[in-house]
Amino acid sequence: MSKAEEQRWVTVMLDKLAAQESRRVLGDAELAERAARLSDQYFGGRVRPASVRWVTNQNTRWGSCTPAEGSIRLSHRLQGMPEYVVDYVLCHELAHLLVPGHGPDFWRLLEAYPRTERARGYLEGVVAAARLPHVPGARGERDA
């Protein structure tokens, strides 16, 4: 195998591993560990949620939190999305444990997460795609 072929296969395999990892569903314990890591990395460890878990009853939100209880809930619809998107939603809810509402202080705090705009764009795209009309005969569909 030539050096170029080897490099191409390494790239292909790394891409496959990355895609597989992004589809892996984190359990609640892993989600809590991730939130702690994100708090340390972007909020100086100032926020420690009492609980972080997936829920299936959030169909209009990506996440929510209850500051008085220190609990964070993420919509199951995030499962399988890229890690940076899940991390953004976790950071968003962590920030709410420090600053309620969506005022300037909240957004300043969230600026610490470097992929905020990219993740917001991804989620906006998901919402927009869900509103698109069903197109008969679209790719992957069989003709009736």
C-alpha atoms as an extended CHARMM CRD file, in Angstrom:
* protein
*
       144  EXT
         1         1  MET       CA              0.0000000000        0.0000000000        0.0000000000  PROA      1               0.0000000000
         2         2  SER       CA              1.3850000000        3.3790000000       -0.9590000000  PROA      2               0.0000000000
         3         3  LYS       CA              1.7740000000        6.1790000000        1.5810000000  PROA      3               0.0000000000
         4         4  ALA       CA             -1.0800000000        8.1000000000       -0.1120000000  PROA      4               0.0000000000
         5         5  GLU       CA             -3.3930000000        5.0620000000        0.0530000000  PROA      5               0.0000000000
         6         6  GLU       CA             -2.4810000000        4.4970000000        3.6820000000  PROA      6               0.0000000000
         7         7  GLN       CA             -3.2690000000        8.1160000000        4.5330000000  PROA      7               0.0000000000
         8         8  ARG       CA             -6.5750000000        7.9120000000        2.6510000000  PROA      8               0.0000000000
         9         9  TRP       CA             -7.6010000000        4.7700000000        4.5760000000  PROA      9               0.0000000000
        10        10  VAL       CA             -6.5950000000        6.3050000000        7.8910000000  PROA      10              0.0000000000
        11        11  THR       CA             -8.8150000000        9.2960000000        7.0850000000  PROA      11              0.0000000000
        12        12  VAL       CA            -11.7210000000        7.0480000000        6.0190000000  PROA      12              0.0000000000
        13        13  MET       CA            -11.4850000000        4.9590000000        9.1880000000  PROA      13              0.0000000000
        14        14  LEU       CA            -11.2060000000        8.0120000000       11.4670000000  PROA      14              0.0000000000
        15        15  ASP       CA            -14.2880000000        9.4900000000        9.8000000000  PROA      15              0.0000000000
        16        16  LYS       CA            -16.1810000000        6.2390000000       10.3550000000  PROA      16              0.0000000000
        17        17  LEU       CA            -15.1530000000        6.1380000000       14.0200000000  PROA      17              0.0000000000
        18        18  ALA       CA            -16.2120000000        9.7620000000       14.5010000000  PROA      18              0.0000000000
        19        19  ALA       CA            -19.6120000000        9.0710000000       12.9120000000  PROA      19              0.0000000000
        20        20  GLN       CA            -20.0830000000        5.9900000000       15.0820000000  PROA      20              0.0000000000
        21        21  GLU       CA            -19.1480000000        7.9480000000       18.2240000000  PROA      21              0.0000000000
        22        22  SER       CA            -21.6080000000       10.7340000000       17.4040000000  PROA      22              0.0000000000
        23        23  ARG       CA            -24.4240000000        8.1400000000       17.2170000000  PROA      23              0.0000000000
        24        24  ARG       CA            -23.5030000000        6.6080000000       20.5730000000  PROA      24              0.0000000000
        25        25  VAL       CA            -26.1010000000        7.4650000000       23.2020000000  PROA      25              0.0000000000
        26        26  LEU       CA            -24.7520000000        8.6530000000       26.5260000000  PROA      26              0.0000000000
        27        27  GLY       CA            -26.3780000000        7.3410000000       29.6800000000  PROA      27              0.0000000000
        28        28  ASP       CA            -27.4890000000        9.6980000000       32.4450000000  PROA      28              0.0000000000
        29        29  ALA       CA            -24.3130000000        9.0420000000       34.4640000000  PROA      29              0.0000000000
        30        30  GLU       CA            -22.1310000000        9.9030000000       31.4550000000  PROA      30              0.0000000000
        31        31  LEU       CA            -24.2400000000       12.9970000000       30.8570000000  PROA      31              0.0000000000
        32        32  ALA       CA            -23.6330000000       14.1350000000       34.4450000000  PROA      32              0.0000000000
        33        33  GLU       CA            -19.8780000000       13.5130000000       34.0680000000  PROA      33              0.0000000000
        34        34  ARG       CA            -19.9040000000       15.4980000000       30.8540000000  PROA      34              0.0000000000
        35        35  ALA       CA            -21.7290000000       18.3980000000       32.5470000000  PROA      35              0.0000000000
        36        36  ALA       CA            -19.1050000000       18.4270000000       35.3210000000  PROA      36              0.0000000000
        37        37  ARG       CA            -16.2990000000       18.4890000000       32.7530000000  PROA      37              0.0000000000
        38        38  LEU       CA            -17.9700000000       21.3190000000       30.8220000000  PROA      38              0.0000000000
        39        39  SER       CA            -18.4940000000       23.2700000000       34.0570000000  PROA      39              0.0000000000
        40        40  ASP       CA            -14.8000000000       22.9240000000       34.8620000000  PROA      40              0.0000000000
        41        41  GLN       CA            -13.7280000000       23.8520000000       31.3470000000  PROA      41              0.0000000000
        42        42  TYR       CA            -16.0470000000       26.7830000000       30.6190000000  PROA      42              0.0000000000
        43        43  PHE       CA            -17.4210000000       28.0110000000       33.9480000000  PROA      43              0.0000000000
        44        44  GLY       CA            -14.4560000000       27.5170000000       36.2620000000  PROA      44              0.0000000000
        45        45  GLY       CA            -16.2520000000       24.6620000000       38.0360000000  PROA      45              0.0000000000
        46        46  ARG       CA            -18.7260000000       27.1380000000       39.5600000000  PROA      46              0.0000000000
        47        47  VAL       CA            -21.7940000000       25.0690000000       38.7490000000  PROA      47              0.0000000000
        48        48  ARG       CA            -22.4860000000       21.4910000000       39.8150000000  PROA      48              0.0000000000
        49        49  PRO       CA            -25.9440000000       20.2370000000       38.9140000000  PROA      49              0.0000000000
        50        50  ALA       CA            -27.5670000000       17.8300000000       41.3610000000  PROA      50              0.0000000000
        51        51  SER       CA            -28.8720000000       15.7780000000       38.4320000000  PROA      51              0.0000000000
        52        52  VAL       CA            -28.5580000000       15.6130000000       34.6600000000  PROA      52              0.0000000000
        53        53  ARG       CA            -30.7650000000       13.2680000000       32.6830000000  PROA      53              0.0000000000
        54        54  TRP       CA            -32.4880000000       12.5460000000       29.3930000000  PROA      54              0.0000000000
        55        55  VAL       CA            -36.2540000000       13.0330000000       29.2020000000  PROA      55              0.0000000000
        56        56  THR       CA            -38.8120000000       12.1200000000       26.5630000000  PROA      56              0.0000000000
        57        57  ASN       CA            -41.4130000000       14.7630000000       27.3990000000  PROA      57              0.0000000000
        58        58  GLN       CA            -39.6410000000       17.7690000000       25.8400000000  PROA      58              0.0000000000
        59        59  ASN       CA            -40.7580000000       18.1040000000       22.2640000000  PROA      59              0.0000000000
        60        60  THR       CA            -40.5110000000       21.8830000000       21.9250000000  PROA      60              0.0000000000
        61        61  ARG       CA            -37.2850000000       22.4590000000       23.9030000000  PROA      61              0.0000000000
        62        62  TRP       CA            -33.8190000000       21.0170000000       23.6870000000  PROA      62              0.0000000000
        63        63  GLY       CA            -33.2400000000       21.2400000000       27.4190000000  PROA      63              0.0000000000
        64        64  SER       CA            -34.4370000000       22.7500000000       30.6550000000  PROA      64              0.0000000000
        65        65  CYS       CA            -33.2640000000       23.2560000000       34.1820000000  PROA      65              0.0000000000
        66        66  THR       CA            -34.6500000000       23.9880000000       37.6160000000  PROA      66              0.0000000000
        67        67  PRO       CA            -32.1320000000       26.2020000000       39.4090000000  PROA      67              0.0000000000
        68        68  ALA       CA            -33.7320000000       25.7040000000       42.8390000000  PROA      68              0.0000000000
        69        69  GLU       CA            -33.1830000000       21.9450000000       42.5300000000  PROA      69              0.0000000000
        70        70  GLY       CA            -30.0090000000       22.1030000000       40.4610000000  PROA      70              0.0000000000
        71        71  SER       CA            -31.4960000000       19.7130000000       37.9240000000  PROA      71              0.0000000000
        72        72  ILE       CA            -30.9070000000       19.6510000000       34.1790000000  PROA      72              0.0000000000
        73        73  ARG       CA            -33.0010000000       17.7300000000       31.6720000000  PROA      73              0.0000000000
        74        74  LEU       CA            -32.1020000000       17.2030000000       28.0180000000  PROA      74              0.0000000000
        75        75  SER       CA            -34.5690000000       16.2110000000       25.3320000000  PROA      75              0.0000000000
        76        76  HSD       CA            -34.1180000000       12.7120000000       23.9590000000  PROA      76              0.0000000000
        77        77  ARG       CA            -34.2440000000       14.3580000000       20.5020000000  PROA      77              0.0000000000
        78        78  LEU       CA            -30.5990000000       15.3920000000       21.0450000000  PROA      78              0.0000000000
        79        79  GLN       CA            -29.4790000000       11.7740000000       21.2080000000  PROA      79              0.0000000000
        80        80  GLY       CA            -27.3720000000       10.9730000000       18.1750000000  PROA      80              0.0000000000
        81        81  MET       CA            -26.6500000000       14.6290000000       17.3550000000  PROA      81              0.0000000000
        82        82  PRO       CA            -23.0040000000       15.7280000000       17.1820000000  PROA      82              0.0000000000
        83        83  GLU       CA            -21.2260000000       15.9910000000       20.5310000000  PROA      83              0.0000000000
        84        84  TYR       CA            -20.6580000000       19.7210000000       20.1970000000  PROA      84              0.0000000000
        85        85  VAL       CA            -24.4440000000       20.2270000000       19.9310000000  PROA      85              0.0000000000
        86        86  VAL       CA            -25.1540000000       18.2040000000       23.0870000000  PROA      86              0.0000000000
        87        87  ASP       CA            -22.3120000000       20.0590000000       24.8220000000  PROA      87              0.0000000000
        88        88  TYR       CA            -23.8180000000       23.3960000000       23.7900000000  PROA      88              0.0000000000
        89        89  VAL       CA            -27.2230000000       22.4990000000       25.2440000000  PROA      89              0.0000000000
        90        90  LEU       CA            -25.5350000000       21.3010000000       28.4400000000  PROA      90              0.0000000000
        91        91  CYS       CA            -23.5560000000       24.5580000000       28.6460000000  PROA      91              0.0000000000
        92        92  HSD       CA            -26.7520000000       26.5230000000       28.0120000000  PROA      92              0.0000000000
        93        93  GLU       CA            -28.4860000000       24.8110000000       30.9370000000  PROA      93              0.0000000000
        94        94  LEU       CA            -25.4000000000       25.0530000000       33.1510000000  PROA      94              0.0000000000
        95        95  ALA       CA            -25.3400000000       28.7950000000       32.4680000000  PROA      95              0.0000000000
        96        96  HSD       CA            -28.9880000000       28.9960000000       33.5800000000  PROA      96              0.0000000000
        97        97  LEU       CA            -28.0060000000       27.5190000000       36.9260000000  PROA      97              0.0000000000
        98        98  LEU       CA            -25.8400000000       30.6320000000       37.3370000000  PROA      98              0.0000000000
        99        99  VAL       CA            -27.9490000000       33.2420000000       35.5180000000  PROA      99              0.0000000000
       100       100  PRO       CA            -31.7060000000       32.8780000000       35.0300000000  PROA      100             0.0000000000
       101       101  GLY       CA            -33.2770000000       34.2290000000       31.8520000000  PROA      101             0.0000000000
       102       102  HSD       CA            -31.6660000000       35.0950000000       28.5340000000  PROA      102             0.0000000000
       103       103  GLY       CA            -30.3370000000       38.5710000000       29.2870000000  PROA      103             0.0000000000
       104       104  PRO       CA            -26.9140000000       39.9730000000       28.3620000000  PROA      104             0.0000000000
       105       105  ASP       CA            -25.2280000000       38.4110000000       31.4230000000  PROA      105             0.0000000000
       106       106  PHE       CA            -26.4640000000       34.9790000000       30.3700000000  PROA      106             0.0000000000
       107       107  TRP       CA            -25.1690000000       35.3140000000       26.7860000000  PROA      107             0.0000000000
       108       108  ARG       CA            -21.8430000000       36.7320000000       27.9810000000  PROA      108             0.0000000000
       109       109  LEU       CA            -21.4320000000       33.6780000000       30.1960000000  PROA      109             0.0000000000
       110       110  LEU       CA            -22.3140000000       31.3110000000       27.3570000000  PROA      110             0.0000000000
       111       111  GLU       CA            -19.7270000000       32.9290000000       25.0630000000  PROA      111             0.0000000000
       112       112  ALA       CA            -17.1420000000       30.8180000000       26.9000000000  PROA      112             0.0000000000
       113       113  TYR       CA            -18.2950000000       27.7890000000       24.8750000000  PROA      113             0.0000000000
       114       114  PRO       CA            -16.5090000000       28.2470000000       21.5220000000  PROA      114             0.0000000000
       115       115  ARG       CA            -19.0230000000       26.3540000000       19.3720000000  PROA      115             0.0000000000
       116       116  THR       CA            -22.1270000000       28.2250000000       20.5330000000  PROA      116             0.0000000000
       117       117  GLU       CA            -22.9590000000       29.7790000000       17.1520000000  PROA      117             0.0000000000
       118       118  ARG       CA            -22.2570000000       26.5950000000       15.2330000000  PROA      118             0.0000000000
       119       119  ALA       CA            -24.4450000000       24.5060000000       17.5580000000  PROA      119             0.0000000000
       120       120  ARG       CA            -27.2530000000       27.0730000000       17.4750000000  PROA      120             0.0000000000
       121       121  GLY       CA            -27.1130000000       26.9940000000       13.6770000000  PROA      121             0.0000000000
       122       122  TYR       CA            -27.2770000000       23.2070000000       13.6780000000  PROA      122             0.0000000000
       123       123  LEU       CA            -30.3340000000       23.2080000000       15.9520000000  PROA      123             0.0000000000
       124       124  GLU       CA            -32.0090000000       25.9310000000       13.8760000000  PROA      124             0.0000000000
       125       125  GLY       CA            -31.4360000000       23.7430000000       10.8070000000  PROA      125             0.0000000000
       126       126  VAL       CA            -33.0350000000       20.7550000000       12.5410000000  PROA      126             0.0000000000
       127       127  VAL       CA            -36.0910000000       22.8650000000       13.4170000000  PROA      127             0.0000000000
       128       128  ALA       CA            -36.3180000000       24.2670000000        9.8830000000  PROA      128             0.0000000000
       129       129  ALA       CA            -35.9970000000       20.8090000000        8.3170000000  PROA      129             0.0000000000
       130       130  ALA       CA            -38.8360000000       19.5100000000       10.5030000000  PROA      130             0.0000000000
       131       131  ARG       CA            -41.0990000000       22.2260000000        9.0390000000  PROA      131             0.0000000000
       132       132  LEU       CA            -40.3800000000       21.2870000000        5.4280000000  PROA      132             0.0000000000
       133       133  PRO       CA            -43.2820000000       19.7150000000        3.5840000000  PROA      133             0.0000000000
       134       134  HSD       CA            -43.1400000000       16.0180000000        2.8550000000  PROA      134             0.0000000000
       135       135  VAL       CA            -41.9300000000       15.5120000000       -0.7030000000  PROA      135             0.0000000000
       136       136  PRO       CA            -43.3150000000       12.3450000000       -2.3650000000  PROA      136             0.0000000000
       137       137  GLY       CA            -40.6430000000       10.3060000000       -4.0910000000  PROA      137             0.0000000000
       138       138  ALA       CA            -37.8600000000       11.8750000000       -2.0510000000  PROA      138             0.0000000000
       139       139  ARG       CA            -34.5660000000       10.0510000000       -1.8380000000  PROA      139             0.0000000000
       140       140  GLY       CA            -34.8740000000        6.7820000000        0.0530000000  PROA      140             0.0000000000
       141       141  GLU       CA            -38.6370000000        6.4520000000       -0.4780000000  PROA      141             0.0000000000
       142       142  ARG       CA            -40.3020000000        3.8470000000       -2.6570000000  PROA      142             0.0000000000
       143       143  ASP       CA            -42.9280000000        4.8190000000       -5.1490000000  PROA      143             0.0000000000
       144       144  ALA       CA            -46.4130000000        3.8480000000       -3.9930000000  PROA      144             0.0000000000
